[in-house]
Coordinates of C-alpha atoms and ligand atoms in Angstrom, one line a residue:
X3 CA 127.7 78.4 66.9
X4 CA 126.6 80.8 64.1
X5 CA 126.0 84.6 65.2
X6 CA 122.6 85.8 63.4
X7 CA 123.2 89.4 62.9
X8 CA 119.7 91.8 62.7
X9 CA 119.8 94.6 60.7
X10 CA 117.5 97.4 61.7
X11 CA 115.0 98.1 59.2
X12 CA 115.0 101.4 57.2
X13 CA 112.1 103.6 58.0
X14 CA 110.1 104.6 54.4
X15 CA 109.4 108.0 53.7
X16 CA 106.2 107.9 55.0
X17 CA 107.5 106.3 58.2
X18 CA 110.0 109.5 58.8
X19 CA 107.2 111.9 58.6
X20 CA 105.1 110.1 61.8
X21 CA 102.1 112.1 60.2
X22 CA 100.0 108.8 59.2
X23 CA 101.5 107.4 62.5
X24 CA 100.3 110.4 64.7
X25 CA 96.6 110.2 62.8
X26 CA 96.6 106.4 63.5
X27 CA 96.9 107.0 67.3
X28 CA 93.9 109.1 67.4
X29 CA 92.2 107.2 65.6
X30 CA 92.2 104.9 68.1
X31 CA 92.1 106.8 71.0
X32 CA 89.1 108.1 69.1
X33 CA 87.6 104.7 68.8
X34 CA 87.7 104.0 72.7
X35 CA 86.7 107.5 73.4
X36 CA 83.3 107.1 71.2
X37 CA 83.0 103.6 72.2
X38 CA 83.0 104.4 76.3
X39 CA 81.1 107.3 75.8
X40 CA 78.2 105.6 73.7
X41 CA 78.1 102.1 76.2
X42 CA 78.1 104.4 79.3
X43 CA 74.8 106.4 77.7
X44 CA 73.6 103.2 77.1
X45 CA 74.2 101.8 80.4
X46 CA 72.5 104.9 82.0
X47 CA 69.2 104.0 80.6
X48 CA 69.4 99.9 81.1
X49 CA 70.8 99.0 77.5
X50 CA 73.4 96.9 75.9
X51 CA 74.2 96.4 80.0
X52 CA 75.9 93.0 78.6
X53 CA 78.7 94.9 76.9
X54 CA 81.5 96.1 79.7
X55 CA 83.1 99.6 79.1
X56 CA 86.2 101.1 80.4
X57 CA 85.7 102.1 84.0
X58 CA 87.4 105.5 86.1
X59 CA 87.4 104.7 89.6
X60 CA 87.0 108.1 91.8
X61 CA 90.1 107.6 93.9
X62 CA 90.1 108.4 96.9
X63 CA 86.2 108.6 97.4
X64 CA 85.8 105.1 95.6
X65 CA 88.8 103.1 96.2
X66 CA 89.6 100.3 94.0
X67 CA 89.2 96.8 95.0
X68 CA 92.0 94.7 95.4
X69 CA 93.0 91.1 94.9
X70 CA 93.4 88.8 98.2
X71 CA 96.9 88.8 97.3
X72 CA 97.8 92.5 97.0
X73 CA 100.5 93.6 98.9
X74 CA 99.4 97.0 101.0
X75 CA 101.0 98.4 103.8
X76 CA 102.3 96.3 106.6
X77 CA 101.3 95.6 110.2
X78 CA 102.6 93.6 112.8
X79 CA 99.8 90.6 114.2
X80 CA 98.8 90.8 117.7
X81 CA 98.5 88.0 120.2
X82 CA 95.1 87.7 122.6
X83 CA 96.4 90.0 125.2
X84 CA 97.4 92.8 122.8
X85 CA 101.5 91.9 122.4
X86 CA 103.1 91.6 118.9
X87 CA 103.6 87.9 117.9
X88 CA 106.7 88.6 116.5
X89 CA 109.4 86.9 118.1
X90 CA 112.2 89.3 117.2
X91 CA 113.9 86.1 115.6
X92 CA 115.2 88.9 112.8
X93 CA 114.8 86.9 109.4
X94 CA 112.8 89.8 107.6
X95 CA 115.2 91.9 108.6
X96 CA 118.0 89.4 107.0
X97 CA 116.5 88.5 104.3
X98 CA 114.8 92.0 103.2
X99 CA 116.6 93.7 100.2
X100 CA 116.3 97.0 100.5
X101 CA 117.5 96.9 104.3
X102 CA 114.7 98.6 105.1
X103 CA 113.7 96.7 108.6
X104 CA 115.2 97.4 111.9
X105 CA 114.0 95.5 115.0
X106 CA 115.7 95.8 118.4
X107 CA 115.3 92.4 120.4
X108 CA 113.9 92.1 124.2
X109 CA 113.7 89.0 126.5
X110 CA 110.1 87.9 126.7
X111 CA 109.1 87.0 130.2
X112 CA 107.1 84.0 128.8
X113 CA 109.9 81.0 128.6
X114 CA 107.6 79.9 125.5
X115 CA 108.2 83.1 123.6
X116 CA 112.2 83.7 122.6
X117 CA 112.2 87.4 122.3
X118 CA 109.4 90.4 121.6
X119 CA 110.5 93.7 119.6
X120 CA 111.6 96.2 121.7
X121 CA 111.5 98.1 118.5
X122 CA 110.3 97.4 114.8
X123 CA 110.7 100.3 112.1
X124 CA 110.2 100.1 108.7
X125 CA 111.2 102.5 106.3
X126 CA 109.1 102.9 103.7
X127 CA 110.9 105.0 101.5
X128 CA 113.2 102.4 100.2
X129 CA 110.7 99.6 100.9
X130 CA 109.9 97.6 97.8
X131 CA 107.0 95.8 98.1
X132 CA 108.7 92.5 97.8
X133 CA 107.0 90.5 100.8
X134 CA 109.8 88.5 101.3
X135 CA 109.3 89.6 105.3
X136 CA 105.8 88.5 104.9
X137 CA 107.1 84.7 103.3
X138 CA 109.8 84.7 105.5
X139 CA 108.0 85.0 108.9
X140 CA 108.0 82.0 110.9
X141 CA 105.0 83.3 113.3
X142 CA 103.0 84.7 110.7
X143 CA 104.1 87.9 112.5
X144 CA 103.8 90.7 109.9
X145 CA 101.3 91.3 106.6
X146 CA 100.7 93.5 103.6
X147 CA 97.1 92.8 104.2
X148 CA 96.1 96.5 105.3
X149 CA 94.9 97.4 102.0
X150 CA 96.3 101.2 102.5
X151 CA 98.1 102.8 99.6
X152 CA 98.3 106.6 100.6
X153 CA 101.5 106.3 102.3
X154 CA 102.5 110.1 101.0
X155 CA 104.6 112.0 103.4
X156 CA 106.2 115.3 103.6
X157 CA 109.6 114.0 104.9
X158 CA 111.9 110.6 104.8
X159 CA 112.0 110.6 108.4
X160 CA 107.4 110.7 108.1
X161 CA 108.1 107.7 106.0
X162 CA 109.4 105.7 108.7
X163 CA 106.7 103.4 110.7
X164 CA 107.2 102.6 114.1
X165 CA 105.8 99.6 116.3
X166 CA 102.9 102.1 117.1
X167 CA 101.8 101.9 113.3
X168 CA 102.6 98.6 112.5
X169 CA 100.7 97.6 115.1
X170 CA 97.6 99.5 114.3
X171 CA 97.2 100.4 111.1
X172 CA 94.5 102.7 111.4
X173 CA 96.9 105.2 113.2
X174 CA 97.7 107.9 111.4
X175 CA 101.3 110.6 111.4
X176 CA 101.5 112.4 113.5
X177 CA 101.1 109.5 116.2
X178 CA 100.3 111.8 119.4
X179 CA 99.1 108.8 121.8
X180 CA 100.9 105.3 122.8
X181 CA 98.8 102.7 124.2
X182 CA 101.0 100.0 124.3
X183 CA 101.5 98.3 127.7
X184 CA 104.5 96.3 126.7
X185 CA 108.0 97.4 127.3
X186 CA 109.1 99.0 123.9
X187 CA 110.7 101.9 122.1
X188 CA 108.7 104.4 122.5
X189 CA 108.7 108.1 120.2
X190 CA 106.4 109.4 122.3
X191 CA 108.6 109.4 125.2
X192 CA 111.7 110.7 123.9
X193 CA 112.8 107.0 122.8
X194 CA 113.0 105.8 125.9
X195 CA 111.7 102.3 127.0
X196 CA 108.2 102.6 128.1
X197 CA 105.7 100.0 129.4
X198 CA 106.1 96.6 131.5
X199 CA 104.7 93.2 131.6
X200 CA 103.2 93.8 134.9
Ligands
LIG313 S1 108.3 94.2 101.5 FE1 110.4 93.6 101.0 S2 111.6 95.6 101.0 FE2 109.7 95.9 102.1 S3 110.2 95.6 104.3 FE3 109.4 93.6 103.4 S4 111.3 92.5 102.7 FE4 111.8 94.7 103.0
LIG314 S1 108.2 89.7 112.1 FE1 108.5 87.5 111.9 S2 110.4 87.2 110.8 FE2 110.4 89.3 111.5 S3 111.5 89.3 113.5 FE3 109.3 89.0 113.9 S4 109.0 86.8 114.0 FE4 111.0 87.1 113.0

């Protein structure tokens, strides 16, 4: 098989200067500029309302909407009586690739139900968004459906959600209260195993 060689192009004179290249970006960032600022003033008194300009959202005071199948931060589903439906069977923490996931397994005292998470962490510092512990999921146990983005922290260790979180999202670190009846890992109490299923 032949082997096409390409030969980088010479730059002209003109091309080495960037001058005309430099004037031809602001031209165009010139255009949109002109072009936003003269469809918004026209949009502010009900004109030309059928030609769409660019749009700045106000994050964080107007969020941007997302598609159905963004992938936010997670949260683990709930059954009727308020315990995770995850049955620690431990395929998203197998198959996720930045070994982010670490659940701890308990005996559920329901014969129906294999195991419950004594614990379920996930470190989202080194999470990558993949969803492959949302596909994966044979209970439909975990989602990137919360629609959160500010996951900023100060630390690594802030970084790391517990089954507190990832069970309700709406918490927020530092996580002072545990209301979980459940027997589970809790941070609030030193780590210790808090709760039953009485
Ligand atoms: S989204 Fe991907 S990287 Fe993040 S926890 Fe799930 S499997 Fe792991
Ligand atoms: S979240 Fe789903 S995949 Fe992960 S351990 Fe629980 S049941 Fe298994």
């Amino acid at each position: 098989m032949g082997v096409k060689v390409l030969r980088r192009r010479e730059l002209t004179f003109w091309e080495e200067l960037y001058i005309p290249q430099i004037f031809s970006g602001l031209r165009i960032t010139s255009a949109h500029f002109f072009r936003n600022l003269f469809l918004h003033a026209a949009h502010s008194v009900g004109a030309l309302t059928h030609r769409a300009a660019s749009a700045t959202f106000q994050y964080p005071e107007q969020p941007r909407p997302l598609a159905r199948r963004f992938r936010s931060r997670h949260r683990l589903t709930v059954r009727e009586e308020g315990t995770p439906r995850c049955v620690g069977c431990m395929l998203c923490e197998t198959v996720c690739p930045a070994r982010c996931i670490t659940i701890v397994a308990g005996e559920h005292p329901d014969p129906n139900v294999e195991k419950y998470p004594v614990r379920f962490d996930i470190d989202l510092g080194i999470c990558v968004y993949c969803g492959y512990c949302v596909e994966v999921c044979p209970e439909d146990a975990i989602r990137m459906d919360t629609g959160i983005l500010d996951v900023a922290a100060y630390s690594r260790d802030e970084m790391k959600l517990d089954i507190h979180e990832l069970m309700n999202p709406a918490l927020r670190k530092p996580v002072v209260e545990c209301d979980l009846k459940f027997p589970h890992e809790c941070r609030h109490s030193g780590g210790e195993i808090k709760g039953s299923w009485e």
